Amino acid sequence: MSEPRPLSPGLRMLIDFGPLAVFFAVNSFAPGIQIQRVITATAAFMVAMVAAMLLSWWKARHISPMLWITAALVLPFGALTIYFHDQSFIQMKPTIVYTMFAVILAYGLVTGKPLLQMLLEQAYPGLSAKGWRLLTINWTGFFVAMAVLNEVMRQVLNWDQWVSFKTWAVIPLTLLFAVLNIPMLLKHGLQLDKPEDTPIPPEG
């Protein structure tokens, strides 16, 4: 099997957030009443997620575990949304994704197993054991906060407002949180020519 190849920051952003951009665009421009747009946008989201995985494999010969987990929930929850004509399924998906990530990382912290390091070691060269632990704590807290935030937003926002929140709030929040971690990463041994290129998790 070929060794994984590094992705450029732009291509990584396209793979991680491209499906969500497709979801937003189709929801915004598809004709019909709300439930018809929900179905069309969800179907486009599912196709775009598969396309992102194929692009990742083509360019990097690798699909990240986090992307696998996200896709494993997008496809069945999207199918449930389409089958039952109920937007609640696709809206619950981010909560479940974020909760799963938080539980997995928290389990690693409690058991002393550096699960995040095993997943992303090549992306963070030189990071010390303490740096990995702090990074794991930070992302665990972020995932918990995002799970709670998504639940609140899907209860108080209508469909179009929630889609806008997913696109124009979640992505900037995730990018901002990743940037805020950079000083800590550098303090604990991160060795990258461009620290801003450190990976971020795919959208929930």
PDB file of C-alpha atoms in Angstrom:
ATOM      1  CA  MET A   1       0.000   0.000   0.000  1.00  0.00           C
ATOM      2  CA  SER A   2       1.266   3.504  -0.840  1.00  0.00           C
ATOM      3  CA  GLU A   3       2.400   5.809   1.944  1.00  0.00           C
ATOM      4  CA  PRO A   4      -0.034   8.648   2.775  1.00  0.00           C
ATOM      5  CA  ARG A   5       0.844  11.915   1.042  1.00  0.00           C
ATOM      6  CA  PRO A   6       0.403  15.315   2.731  1.00  0.00           C
ATOM      7  CA  LEU A   7      -2.469  17.485   1.569  1.00  0.00           C
ATOM      8  CA  SER A   8      -2.130  21.207   0.943  1.00  0.00           C
ATOM      9  CA  PRO A   9      -4.084  23.391   3.392  1.00  0.00           C
ATOM     10  CA  GLY A  10      -6.486  24.442   0.637  1.00  0.00           C
ATOM     11  CA  LEU A  11      -7.196  20.898  -0.433  1.00  0.00           C
ATOM     12  CA  ARG A  12      -7.627  19.796   3.161  1.00  0.00           C
ATOM     13  CA  MET A  13     -10.154  22.601   3.683  1.00  0.00           C
ATOM     14  CA  LEU A  14     -12.006  21.505   0.547  1.00  0.00           C
ATOM     15  CA  ILE A  15     -12.191  17.908   1.764  1.00  0.00           C
ATOM     16  CA  ASP A  16     -13.194  18.826   5.321  1.00  0.00           C
ATOM     17  CA  PHE A  17     -15.678  21.616   4.612  1.00  0.00           C
ATOM     18  CA  GLY A  18     -16.600  21.233   0.940  1.00  0.00           C
ATOM     19  CA  PRO A  19     -19.569  18.927   1.649  1.00  0.00           C
ATOM     20  CA  LEU A  20     -21.025  21.477   4.081  1.00  0.00           C
ATOM     21  CA  ALA A  21     -20.614  24.245   1.480  1.00  0.00           C
ATOM     22  CA  VAL A  22     -22.488  22.079  -1.031  1.00  0.00           C
ATOM     23  CA  PHE A  23     -25.210  21.472   1.549  1.00  0.00           C
ATOM     24  CA  PHE A  24     -25.620  25.216   2.123  1.00  0.00           C
ATOM     25  CA  ALA A  25     -25.581  26.106  -1.589  1.00  0.00           C
ATOM     26  CA  VAL A  26     -28.119  23.473  -2.611  1.00  0.00           C
ATOM     27  CA  ASN A  27     -30.419  24.378   0.286  1.00  0.00           C
ATOM     28  CA  SER A  28     -30.205  28.046  -0.712  1.00  0.00           C
ATOM     29  CA  PHE A  29     -30.894  27.634  -4.427  1.00  0.00           C
ATOM     30  CA  ALA A  30     -32.959  24.467  -4.774  1.00  0.00           C
ATOM     31  CA  PRO A  31     -36.591  25.118  -5.757  1.00  0.00           C
ATOM     32  CA  GLY A  32     -39.647  23.904  -3.871  1.00  0.00           C
ATOM     33  CA  ILE A  33     -41.088  24.061  -0.396  1.00  0.00           C
ATOM     34  CA  GLN A  34     -38.907  23.611   2.665  1.00  0.00           C
ATOM     35  CA  ILE A  35     -39.093  19.815   2.949  1.00  0.00           C
ATOM     36  CA  GLN A  36     -38.213  19.468  -0.738  1.00  0.00           C
ATOM     37  CA  ARG A  37     -35.143  21.640  -0.218  1.00  0.00           C
ATOM     38  CA  VAL A  38     -34.249  19.635   2.881  1.00  0.00           C
ATOM     39  CA  ILE A  39     -34.339  16.398   0.882  1.00  0.00           C
ATOM     40  CA  THR A  40     -32.401  17.826  -2.060  1.00  0.00           C
ATOM     41  CA  ALA A  41     -29.741  19.439   0.129  1.00  0.00           C
ATOM     42  CA  THR A  42     -29.350  16.302   2.233  1.00  0.00           C
ATOM     43  CA  ALA A  43     -28.920  14.119  -0.848  1.00  0.00           C
ATOM     44  CA  ALA A  44     -26.321  16.546  -2.213  1.00  0.00           C
ATOM     45  CA  PHE A  45     -24.558  16.504   1.176  1.00  0.00           C
ATOM     46  CA  MET A  46     -24.320  12.712   1.070  1.00  0.00           C
ATOM     47  CA  VAL A  47     -22.922  12.697  -2.472  1.00  0.00           C
ATOM     48  CA  ALA A  48     -20.444  15.455  -1.599  1.00  0.00           C
ATOM     49  CA  MET A  49     -19.239  13.541   1.461  1.00  0.00           C
ATOM     50  CA  VAL A  50     -18.493  10.468  -0.635  1.00  0.00           C
ATOM     51  CA  ALA A  51     -16.758  12.694  -3.200  1.00  0.00           C
ATOM     52  CA  ALA A  52     -14.614  14.242  -0.446  1.00  0.00           C
ATOM     53  CA  MET A  53     -13.519  10.800   0.729  1.00  0.00           C
ATOM     54  CA  LEU A  54     -12.648   9.758  -2.821  1.00  0.00           C
ATOM     55  CA  LEU A  55     -10.708  12.978  -3.338  1.00  0.00           C
ATOM     56  CA  SER A  56      -8.804  12.405  -0.106  1.00  0.00           C
ATOM     57  CA  TRP A  57      -7.880   8.891  -1.212  1.00  0.00           C
ATOM     58  CA  TRP A  58      -6.900  10.060  -4.700  1.00  0.00           C
ATOM     59  CA  LYS A  59      -4.691  12.904  -3.520  1.00  0.00           C
ATOM     60  CA  ALA A  60      -3.340  11.559  -0.214  1.00  0.00           C
ATOM     61  CA  ARG A  61      -3.880   7.795  -0.452  1.00  0.00           C
ATOM     62  CA  HIS A  62      -5.454   8.208   2.966  1.00  0.00           C
ATOM     63  CA  ILE A  63      -8.837   8.947   4.546  1.00  0.00           C
ATOM     64  CA  SER A  64      -8.616  10.280   8.091  1.00  0.00           C
ATOM     65  CA  PRO A  65     -10.400   8.355  10.862  1.00  0.00           C
ATOM     66  CA  MET A  66     -12.383  11.483  11.730  1.00  0.00           C
ATOM     67  CA  LEU A  67     -13.595  11.759   8.139  1.00  0.00           C
ATOM     68  CA  TRP A  68     -14.613   8.086   8.212  1.00  0.00           C
ATOM     69  CA  ILE A  69     -16.600   8.677  11.413  1.00  0.00           C
ATOM     70  CA  THR A  70     -18.311  11.752   9.984  1.00  0.00           C
ATOM     71  CA  ALA A  71     -19.241   9.950   6.766  1.00  0.00           C
ATOM     72  CA  ALA A  72     -20.455   6.920   8.708  1.00  0.00           C
ATOM     73  CA  LEU A  73     -23.066   9.184  10.315  1.00  0.00           C
ATOM     74  CA  VAL A  74     -23.826  11.518   7.398  1.00  0.00           C
ATOM     75  CA  LEU A  75     -24.896   8.654   5.139  1.00  0.00           C
ATOM     76  CA  PRO A  76     -27.327   6.796   7.448  1.00  0.00           C
ATOM     77  CA  PHE A  77     -28.743   9.962   9.031  1.00  0.00           C
ATOM     78  CA  GLY A  78     -29.091  11.506   5.603  1.00  0.00           C
ATOM     79  CA  ALA A  79     -30.888   8.382   4.399  1.00  0.00           C
ATOM     80  CA  LEU A  80     -33.252   8.569   7.389  1.00  0.00           C
ATOM     81  CA  THR A  81     -33.943  12.231   6.639  1.00  0.00           C
ATOM     82  CA  ILE A  82     -34.828  11.416   3.042  1.00  0.00           C
ATOM     83  CA  TYR A  83     -36.857   8.299   3.862  1.00  0.00           C
ATOM     84  CA  PHE A  84     -38.940   9.844   6.648  1.00  0.00           C
ATOM     85  CA  HIS A  85     -39.007  13.378   5.218  1.00  0.00           C
ATOM     86  CA  ASP A  86     -37.869  14.605   8.630  1.00  0.00           C
ATOM     87  CA  GLN A  87     -35.081  17.165   8.967  1.00  0.00           C
ATOM     88  CA  SER A  88     -34.478  16.268  12.613  1.00  0.00           C
ATOM     89  CA  PHE A  89     -32.230  13.348  11.668  1.00  0.00           C
ATOM     90  CA  ILE A  90     -29.693  15.416   9.726  1.00  0.00           C
ATOM     91  CA  GLN A  91     -29.838  18.143  12.380  1.00  0.00           C
ATOM     92  CA  MET A  92     -29.026  15.650  15.151  1.00  0.00           C
ATOM     93  CA  LYS A  93     -26.053  14.275  13.250  1.00  0.00           C
ATOM     94  CA  PRO A  94     -23.562  16.994  14.344  1.00  0.00           C
ATOM     95  CA  THR A  95     -24.503  16.492  17.992  1.00  0.00           C
ATOM     96  CA  ILE A  96     -23.772  12.782  17.704  1.00  0.00           C
ATOM     97  CA  VAL A  97     -20.512  13.336  15.787  1.00  0.00           C
ATOM     98  CA  TYR A  98     -19.205  15.842  18.318  1.00  0.00           C
ATOM     99  CA  THR A  99     -20.295  13.671  21.235  1.00  0.00           C
ATOM    100  CA  MET A 100     -18.554  10.626  19.748  1.00  0.00           C
ATOM    101  CA  PHE A 101     -15.318  12.566  19.244  1.00  0.00           C
ATOM    102  CA  ALA A 102     -15.512  13.917  22.798  1.00  0.00           C
ATOM    103  CA  VAL A 103     -16.139  10.467  24.296  1.00  0.00           C
ATOM    104  CA  ILE A 104     -13.305   8.880  22.298  1.00  0.00           C
ATOM    105  CA  LEU A 105     -10.813  11.546  23.319  1.00  0.00           C
ATOM    106  CA  ALA A 106     -11.994  11.583  26.936  1.00  0.00           C
ATOM    107  CA  TYR A 107     -11.593   7.798  27.063  1.00  0.00           C
ATOM    108  CA  GLY A 108      -8.006   8.225  25.920  1.00  0.00           C
ATOM    109  CA  LEU A 109      -7.362  10.781  28.648  1.00  0.00           C
ATOM    110  CA  VAL A 110      -8.863   8.624  31.402  1.00  0.00           C
ATOM    111  CA  THR A 111      -7.059   5.451  30.325  1.00  0.00           C
ATOM    112  CA  GLY A 112      -3.765   7.125  29.525  1.00  0.00           C
ATOM    113  CA  LYS A 113      -3.945   6.099  25.875  1.00  0.00           C
ATOM    114  CA  PRO A 114      -2.881   8.906  23.505  1.00  0.00           C
ATOM    115  CA  LEU A 115      -5.664   8.264  20.988  1.00  0.00           C
ATOM    116  CA  LEU A 116      -5.377  11.682  19.350  1.00  0.00           C
ATOM    117  CA  GLN A 117      -1.643  11.159  18.961  1.00  0.00           C
ATOM    118  CA  MET A 118      -2.222   7.796  17.296  1.00  0.00           C
ATOM    119  CA  LEU A 119      -4.647   9.436  14.862  1.00  0.00           C
ATOM    120  CA  LEU A 120      -2.655  12.574  14.034  1.00  0.00           C
ATOM    121  CA  GLU A 121       0.985  11.979  15.011  1.00  0.00           C
ATOM    122  CA  GLN A 122       2.374  12.632  11.527  1.00  0.00           C
ATOM    123  CA  ALA A 123       0.534  15.955  11.374  1.00  0.00           C
ATOM    124  CA  TYR A 124       2.126  17.286  14.582  1.00  0.00           C
ATOM    125  CA  PRO A 125       5.874  16.497  14.353  1.00  0.00           C
ATOM    126  CA  GLY A 126       7.821  17.114  17.521  1.00  0.00           C
ATOM    127  CA  LEU A 127       4.826  17.646  19.807  1.00  0.00           C
ATOM    128  CA  SER A 128       5.633  16.470  23.327  1.00  0.00           C
ATOM    129  CA  ALA A 129       3.528  14.085  25.404  1.00  0.00           C
ATOM    130  CA  LYS A 130       2.326  17.031  27.487  1.00  0.00           C
ATOM    131  CA  GLY A 131       1.442  18.888  24.305  1.00  0.00           C
ATOM    132  CA  TRP A 132      -0.628  15.950  23.068  1.00  0.00           C
ATOM    133  CA  ARG A 133      -2.429  15.745  26.400  1.00  0.00           C
ATOM    134  CA  LEU A 134      -3.243  19.459  26.408  1.00  0.00           C
ATOM    135  CA  LEU A 135      -4.374  19.323  22.787  1.00  0.00           C
ATOM    136  CA  THR A 136      -6.614  16.365  23.604  1.00  0.00           C
ATOM    137  CA  ILE A 137      -8.134  18.187  26.580  1.00  0.00           C
ATOM    138  CA  ASN A 138      -8.745  21.280  24.480  1.00  0.00           C
ATOM    139  CA  TRP A 139     -10.439  19.433  21.608  1.00  0.00           C
ATOM    140  CA  THR A 140     -12.493  17.327  24.010  1.00  0.00           C
ATOM    141  CA  GLY A 141     -13.875  20.472  25.583  1.00  0.00           C
ATOM    142  CA  PHE A 142     -14.481  22.021  22.180  1.00  0.00           C
ATOM    143  CA  PHE A 143     -16.436  18.988  20.966  1.00  0.00           C
ATOM    144  CA  VAL A 144     -18.596  18.980  24.099  1.00  0.00           C
ATOM    145  CA  ALA A 145     -19.327  22.692  23.673  1.00  0.00           C
ATOM    146  CA  MET A 146     -20.180  22.247  19.989  1.00  0.00           C
ATOM    147  CA  ALA A 147     -22.515  19.325  20.731  1.00  0.00           C
ATOM    148  CA  VAL A 148     -24.403  21.433  23.270  1.00  0.00           C
ATOM    149  CA  LEU A 149     -24.437  24.444  20.940  1.00  0.00           C
ATOM    150  CA  ASN A 150     -25.853  22.424  18.055  1.00  0.00           C
ATOM    151  CA  GLU A 151     -28.643  21.066  20.247  1.00  0.00           C
ATOM    152  CA  VAL A 152     -29.552  24.576  21.376  1.00  0.00           C
ATOM    153  CA  MET A 153     -29.430  25.989  17.845  1.00  0.00           C
ATOM    154  CA  ARG A 154     -31.555  23.252  16.282  1.00  0.00           C
ATOM    155  CA  GLN A 155     -34.214  23.890  18.908  1.00  0.00           C
ATOM    156  CA  VAL A 156     -34.359  27.678  18.589  1.00  0.00           C
ATOM    157  CA  LEU A 157     -33.619  28.223  14.874  1.00  0.00           C
ATOM    158  CA  ASN A 158     -35.732  27.384  11.867  1.00  0.00           C
ATOM    159  CA  TRP A 159     -34.287  25.156   9.130  1.00  0.00           C
ATOM    160  CA  ASP A 160     -32.692  27.875   6.975  1.00  0.00           C
ATOM    161  CA  GLN A 161     -31.270  29.648  10.007  1.00  0.00           C
ATOM    162  CA  TRP A 162     -29.782  26.390  11.263  1.00  0.00           C
ATOM    163  CA  VAL A 163     -28.154  25.673   7.868  1.00  0.00           C
ATOM    164  CA  SER A 164     -26.663  29.187   7.910  1.00  0.00           C
ATOM    165  CA  PHE A 165     -25.419  28.601  11.450  1.00  0.00           C
ATOM    166  CA  LYS A 166     -23.764  25.351  10.349  1.00  0.00           C
ATOM    167  CA  THR A 167     -22.018  27.102   7.479  1.00  0.00           C
ATOM    168  CA  TRP A 168     -21.195  30.588   8.731  1.00  0.00           C
ATOM    169  CA  ALA A 169     -20.700  29.967  12.462  1.00  0.00           C
ATOM    170  CA  VAL A 170     -19.421  26.403  12.892  1.00  0.00           C
ATOM    171  CA  ILE A 171     -16.606  26.660  10.338  1.00  0.00           C
ATOM    172  CA  PRO A 172     -15.230  29.993  11.671  1.00  0.00           C
ATOM    173  CA  LEU A 173     -15.501  28.756  15.257  1.00  0.00           C
ATOM    174  CA  THR A 174     -13.574  25.590  14.393  1.00  0.00           C
ATOM    175  CA  LEU A 175     -10.875  27.495  12.520  1.00  0.00           C
ATOM    176  CA  LEU A 176     -10.563  30.050  15.312  1.00  0.00           C
ATOM    177  CA  PHE A 177     -10.217  27.344  17.941  1.00  0.00           C
ATOM    178  CA  ALA A 178      -7.514  25.607  15.887  1.00  0.00           C
ATOM    179  CA  VAL A 179      -5.594  28.896  15.571  1.00  0.00           C
ATOM    180  CA  LEU A 180      -5.875  29.582  19.306  1.00  0.00           C
ATOM    181  CA  ASN A 181      -4.136  26.257  19.977  1.00  0.00           C
ATOM    182  CA  ILE A 182      -1.064  27.142  17.900  1.00  0.00           C
ATOM    183  CA  PRO A 183       0.888  29.051  20.631  1.00  0.00           C
ATOM    184  CA  MET A 184       0.445  26.113  23.010  1.00  0.00           C
ATOM    185  CA  LEU A 185       1.537  23.651  20.317  1.00  0.00           C
ATOM    186  CA  LEU A 186       4.688  25.659  19.554  1.00  0.00           C
ATOM    187  CA  LYS A 187       5.484  25.917  23.274  1.00  0.00           C
ATOM    188  CA  HIS A 188       5.361  22.125  23.546  1.00  0.00           C
ATOM    189  CA  GLY A 189       7.598  21.222  20.649  1.00  0.00           C
ATOM    190  CA  LEU A 190       5.534  21.444  17.447  1.00  0.00           C
ATOM    191  CA  GLN A 191       7.937  21.582  14.486  1.00  0.00           C
ATOM    192  CA  LEU A 192       6.198  22.920  11.398  1.00  0.00           C
ATOM    193  CA  ASP A 193       7.408  25.514   8.921  1.00  0.00           C
ATOM    194  CA  LYS A 194       3.846  26.855   8.835  1.00  0.00           C
ATOM    195  CA  PRO A 195       2.095  26.158  12.179  1.00  0.00           C
ATOM    196  CA  GLU A 196      -1.141  27.523  10.735  1.00  0.00           C
ATOM    197  CA  ASP A 197      -1.240  24.374   8.578  1.00  0.00           C
ATOM    198  CA  THR A 198      -1.989  22.148  11.588  1.00  0.00           C
ATOM    199  CA  PRO A 199      -5.013  19.967  10.853  1.00  0.00           C
ATOM    200  CA  ILE A 200      -8.514  20.605  12.066  1.00  0.00           C
ATOM    201  CA  PRO A 201     -11.317  18.077  12.447  1.00  0.00           C
ATOM    202  CA  PRO A 202     -13.943  17.785   9.740  1.00  0.00           C
ATOM    203  CA  GLU A 203     -17.245  19.482  10.338  1.00  0.00           C
ATOM    204  CA  GLY A 204     -19.817  17.729  12.479  1.00  0.00           C
TER     205      GLY A 204
END
